[in-house]
CSV table of C-alpha atoms in Angstrom, one decimal:
chain,number,residue,atom,x,y,z
H,1,UNK,CA,106.8,85.7,87.6
H,2,UNK,CA,105.4,89.3,87.8
H,3,UNK,CA,101.8,88.2,88.2
H,4,UNK,CA,102.6,85.9,91.0
H,5,UNK,CA,104.6,88.6,92.9
H,6,UNK,CA,102.0,91.3,92.3
H,7,UNK,CA,99.1,89.1,93.6
H,8,UNK,CA,100.9,88.9,97.0
H,9,UNK,CA,100.7,92.7,97.2
H,10,UNK,CA,97.6,93.8,95.2
H,11,UNK,CA,94.0,92.6,95.2
H,12,UNK,CA,94.0,92.2,91.5
H,13,UNK,CA,96.9,91.8,89.0
H,14,UNK,CA,97.1,90.8,85.4
H,15,UNK,CA,100.2,90.5,83.2
H,16,UNK,CA,100.2,89.8,79.5
H,17,UNK,CA,102.2,90.4,76.3
H,18,UNK,CA,100.6,92.9,74.0
H,19,UNK,CA,101.4,95.3,71.1
H,20,UNK,CA,102.9,98.5,72.4
H,21,UNK,CA,100.4,101.3,72.3
H,22,UNK,CA,101.3,104.3,70.1
H,23,UNK,CA,103.2,106.4,72.6
H,24,UNK,CA,103.1,109.5,70.4
H,25,UNK,CA,99.4,109.7,71.2
H,26,UNK,CA,97.6,110.9,74.4
H,27,UNK,CA,98.2,110.6,77.3
H,28,UNK,CA,101.9,110.0,76.7
H,29,UNK,CA,102.8,112.4,73.8
H,30,UNK,CA,106.3,110.9,73.7
H,31,UNK,CA,108.6,111.6,70.7
H,32,UNK,CA,108.8,107.9,69.8
H,33,UNK,CA,106.1,105.4,68.9
H,34,UNK,CA,107.2,102.6,71.2
H,35,UNK,CA,109.9,101.2,73.6
H,36,UNK,CA,111.1,98.3,71.5
H,37,UNK,CA,114.2,97.6,69.5
H,38,UNK,CA,117.6,96.8,71.0
H,39,UNK,CA,116.6,97.6,74.6
H,40,UNK,CA,119.3,98.8,77.0
H,41,UNK,CA,119.5,100.0,80.6
H,42,UNK,CA,122.0,102.6,81.7
H,43,UNK,CA,122.5,103.4,85.3
H,44,UNK,CA,124.6,106.6,85.3
H,45,UNK,CA,126.1,108.2,88.5
H,46,UNK,CA,124.1,107.5,91.6
H,47,UNK,CA,123.1,108.6,95.1
H,48,UNK,CA,126.8,108.5,96.3
H,49,UNK,CA,127.3,111.7,94.3
H,50,UNK,CA,124.8,113.4,96.6
H,51,UNK,CA,126.2,112.1,99.9
H,52,UNK,CA,127.6,113.0,102.3
H,53,UNK,CA,128.1,116.2,100.2
H,54,UNK,CA,127.1,116.9,96.6
H,55,UNK,CA,129.6,116.6,93.7
H,56,UNK,CA,128.2,119.2,91.4
H,57,UNK,CA,130.8,118.5,88.7
H,58,UNK,CA,129.1,115.2,87.9
H,59,UNK,CA,127.3,116.3,84.7
H,60,UNK,CA,126.3,114.1,81.8
H,61,UNK,CA,124.6,114.3,78.4
H,62,UNK,CA,121.9,111.9,77.1
H,63,UNK,CA,123.3,112.1,73.6
H,64,UNK,CA,126.7,110.9,74.9
H,65,UNK,CA,125.0,108.1,76.9
H,66,UNK,CA,123.2,106.9,73.8
H,67,UNK,CA,126.6,106.7,72.0
H,68,UNK,CA,128.2,105.0,75.0
H,69,UNK,CA,125.6,102.2,75.0
H,70,UNK,CA,126.1,101.8,71.3
H,71,UNK,CA,122.6,103.1,70.3
H,72,UNK,CA,123.1,106.6,68.9
H,73,UNK,CA,119.6,108.1,68.3
H,74,UNK,CA,118.1,106.0,71.1
H,75,UNK,CA,114.8,106.9,72.6
H,76,UNK,CA,115.4,107.3,76.4
H,77,UNK,CA,113.0,107.2,79.3
H,78,UNK,CA,113.7,107.2,83.0
H,79,UNK,CA,114.4,109.3,86.1
H,80,UNK,CA,117.2,111.5,87.1
H,81,UNK,CA,118.3,114.9,88.4
H,82,UNK,CA,118.9,118.1,86.4
H,83,UNK,CA,122.3,119.6,85.7
H,84,UNK,CA,122.3,122.3,88.4
H,85,UNK,CA,124.9,124.2,86.2
H,86,UNK,CA,122.1,124.6,83.5
H,87,UNK,CA,119.1,125.0,85.7
H,88,UNK,CA,120.7,127.0,88.5
H,89,UNK,CA,119.1,124.9,91.3
H,90,UNK,CA,118.7,121.2,92.1
H,91,UNK,CA,115.6,119.5,90.7
H,92,UNK,CA,114.2,116.3,89.5
H,93,UNK,CA,114.5,115.4,85.8
H,94,UNK,CA,112.0,113.2,84.1
H,95,UNK,CA,113.9,112.3,80.9
H,96,UNK,CA,111.9,111.6,77.7
H,97,UNK,CA,114.4,112.1,74.9
H,98,UNK,CA,114.9,111.0,71.3
H,99,UNK,CA,118.6,111.5,71.2
H,100,UNK,CA,120.4,113.0,68.2
H,101,UNK,CA,121.4,110.8,65.3
H,102,UNK,CA,123.5,111.6,62.2
H,103,UNK,CA,120.2,112.5,60.4
H,104,UNK,CA,118.2,114.2,63.1
H,105,UNK,CA,118.7,116.6,66.0
H,106,UNK,CA,117.5,115.5,69.5
H,107,UNK,CA,113.9,115.9,70.5
H,108,UNK,CA,113.7,116.6,74.2
H,109,UNK,CA,110.2,115.9,75.6
H,110,UNK,CA,111.5,115.8,79.2
H,111,UNK,CA,109.9,117.4,82.3
H,112,UNK,CA,111.5,119.1,85.3
H,113,UNK,CA,109.9,118.9,88.7
H,114,UNK,CA,111.1,121.4,91.3
H,115,UNK,CA,110.0,123.1,94.5
H,116,UNK,CA,108.1,126.2,93.6
H,117,UNK,CA,109.9,129.2,95.2
H,118,UNK,CA,106.6,131.0,95.4
H,119,UNK,CA,104.6,128.6,97.5
H,120,UNK,CA,106.9,125.6,98.2
H,121,UNK,CA,104.6,123.4,96.2
H,122,UNK,CA,105.5,121.2,93.3
H,123,UNK,CA,106.2,122.9,90.0
H,124,UNK,CA,106.2,120.7,86.9
H,125,UNK,CA,107.3,122.2,83.7
H,126,UNK,CA,108.3,121.0,80.2
H,127,UNK,CA,112.1,121.1,80.0
H,128,UNK,CA,112.1,122.5,76.5
H,129,UNK,CA,110.1,125.5,77.5
H,130,UNK,CA,113.3,126.9,79.1
H,131,UNK,CA,116.3,124.9,78.0
H,132,UNK,CA,117.7,123.5,74.8
H,133,UNK,CA,120.3,120.9,76.0
H,134,UNK,CA,120.1,117.2,76.9
H,135,UNK,CA,122.2,117.4,80.1
H,136,UNK,CA,121.6,115.9,83.5
H,137,UNK,CA,123.5,115.8,86.7
H,138,UNK,CA,124.5,113.4,89.5
H,139,UNK,CA,122.4,110.4,88.7
H,140,UNK,CA,119.9,108.8,86.3
H,141,UNK,CA,118.2,105.4,85.8
H,142,UNK,CA,117.6,105.2,82.0
H,143,UNK,CA,115.8,102.8,79.7
H,144,UNK,CA,116.9,103.1,76.1
H,145,UNK,CA,115.6,101.5,72.9
H,146,UNK,CA,115.2,102.3,69.2
H,147,UNK,CA,111.7,103.7,70.0
H,148,UNK,CA,110.0,101.2,67.8
H,149,UNK,CA,106.5,99.5,68.0
H,150,UNK,CA,106.6,95.9,69.1
H,151,UNK,CA,105.6,93.5,71.8
H,152,UNK,CA,105.6,94.8,75.4
H,153,UNK,CA,104.7,93.4,78.8
H,154,UNK,CA,101.4,95.0,79.9
H,155,UNK,CA,100.9,95.0,83.7
H,156,UNK,CA,97.6,95.9,85.4
H,157,UNK,CA,97.3,96.1,89.2
H,158,UNK,CA,94.8,97.6,91.6
H,159,UNK,CA,93.8,97.6,95.2
H,160,UNK,CA,97.2,97.6,97.0
H,161,UNK,CA,97.0,95.2,100.0
H,162,UNK,CA,100.7,95.0,101.0
H,163,UNK,CA,103.6,97.2,102.0
H,164,UNK,CA,105.4,97.4,98.7
H,165,UNK,CA,104.8,100.0,96.1
H,166,UNK,CA,104.1,98.9,92.5
H,167,UNK,CA,107.7,99.3,91.2
H,168,UNK,CA,109.3,97.7,94.3
H,169,UNK,CA,106.9,94.8,94.0
H,170,UNK,CA,107.9,94.2,90.4
H,171,UNK,CA,111.6,94.4,91.2
H,172,UNK,CA,111.4,92.1,94.2
H,173,UNK,CA,109.3,89.5,92.2
H,174,UNK,CA,112.2,89.4,89.7
H,175,UNK,CA,114.8,89.2,92.4
H,176,UNK,CA,113.0,86.3,94.1
H,177,UNK,CA,112.7,84.3,90.9
H,178,UNK,CA,116.0,85.0,89.2
H,179,UNK,CA,118.3,85.2,92.3
H,180,UNK,CA,121.9,86.0,91.4
H,181,UNK,CA,121.0,86.8,87.8
H,182,UNK,CA,120.3,90.5,87.3
H,183,UNK,CA,117.2,91.1,85.2
H,184,UNK,CA,116.2,94.6,84.1
H,185,UNK,CA,113.0,96.2,83.0
H,186,UNK,CA,112.0,99.7,81.9
H,187,UNK,CA,109.1,101.6,80.4
H,188,UNK,CA,106.1,103.6,81.4
H,189,UNK,CA,102.9,103.1,83.3
H,190,UNK,CA,99.9,105.2,84.4
H,191,UNK,CA,98.5,105.6,87.8
H,192,UNK,CA,94.8,106.0,86.7
H,193,UNK,CA,93.1,106.5,90.1
H,194,UNK,CA,94.1,107.4,93.6
H,195,UNK,CA,97.1,109.2,95.0
H,196,UNK,CA,100.9,108.6,95.2
H,197,UNK,CA,103.5,109.8,97.7
H,198,UNK,CA,106.3,111.2,95.6
H,199,UNK,CA,109.5,113.1,96.5
H,200,UNK,CA,111.2,116.1,95.0
H,201,UNK,CA,114.7,117.1,95.9
H,202,UNK,CA,115.0,120.6,97.4
H,203,UNK,CA,116.5,123.4,95.3
H,204,UNK,CA,119.5,123.8,97.6
H,205,UNK,CA,121.9,121.0,98.2
H,206,UNK,CA,122.1,120.0,101.8
H,207,UNK,CA,124.6,122.1,103.8
H,208,UNK,CA,124.8,119.3,106.5
H,209,UNK,CA,126.3,116.0,105.4
H,210,UNK,CA,123.8,113.3,104.5
H,211,UNK,CA,125.2,110.2,106.2
H,212,UNK,CA,122.2,107.9,106.4
H,213,UNK,CA,119.0,107.0,104.5
H,214,UNK,CA,117.1,108.8,107.2
H,215,UNK,CA,119.1,112.0,106.6
H,216,UNK,CA,118.3,111.7,102.9
H,217,UNK,CA,114.6,111.2,103.5
H,218,UNK,CA,114.5,114.1,105.9
H,219,UNK,CA,116.1,116.3,103.3
H,220,UNK,CA,113.7,115.3,100.5
H,221,UNK,CA,110.3,117.0,100.2
H,222,UNK,CA,107.4,114.6,99.9
H,223,UNK,CA,104.1,115.4,98.2
H,224,UNK,CA,100.8,113.6,97.7
H,225,UNK,CA,100.1,113.7,94.0
H,226,UNK,CA,96.7,113.0,92.5
H,227,UNK,CA,96.2,110.7,89.5
H,228,UNK,CA,96.5,110.5,86.6
H,229,UNK,CA,100.3,110.2,86.8
H,230,UNK,CA,102.5,109.0,84.0
H,231,UNK,CA,105.5,107.2,85.5
H,232,UNK,CA,108.8,106.0,84.0
H,233,UNK,CA,110.3,103.1,86.0
H,234,UNK,CA,113.7,101.6,85.3
H,235,UNK,CA,114.5,98.6,87.6
H,236,UNK,CA,117.2,96.0,87.9
H,237,UNK,CA,116.4,93.0,90.1
H,238,UNK,CA,119.9,92.8,91.7
H,239,UNK,CA,123.0,94.9,91.8
H,240,UNK,CA,125.4,93.0,89.4
């Protein structure tokens, strides 16, 4: 299903089932070896908490999320926003967390991407270099598992020929095939060559109400980022 969809949008695409590489090694350096074992997807909050005006009180904790999805100690990957209460400004959160279990404290390998106040560029920092919590705010798309080795789907694509980006193409391929049945995927991939257009939310929440997708895109700051880039997609084919 994925290979067929990708070939409509990329010059070359191969999809196969392989053993998960050891994610504790370079270039990932994640706190867990793999993304297998009782996989779950948690969609927490959402863009409606940003529009038309922000609801700053929407704050969550990854350790609580792990318990709520009945997987305490889960290894969680994904994308979200920081808790502005903790960080003091709005910023992107790139969650990479082995949540706490009865035996072990949490290991937070997350990153934070924000607009650099000095030069208005992108500032990427390790979350744990400044903060000790596992909180996030407003929204997150999360993939959780036991963090075990196992079989994973390896996807290789190059030479984009169509309109869709890599993740949109994967999601739409699933939607086209499975129709009304929602199918989810999550994990990590590397952009090995080239550039990607990526957004970062501004540090200040919008004073003007954001009423349309266009308003949101005008508020976001876009950057052209150079490879290599480690990405953490979480996709669901259709809103259930």
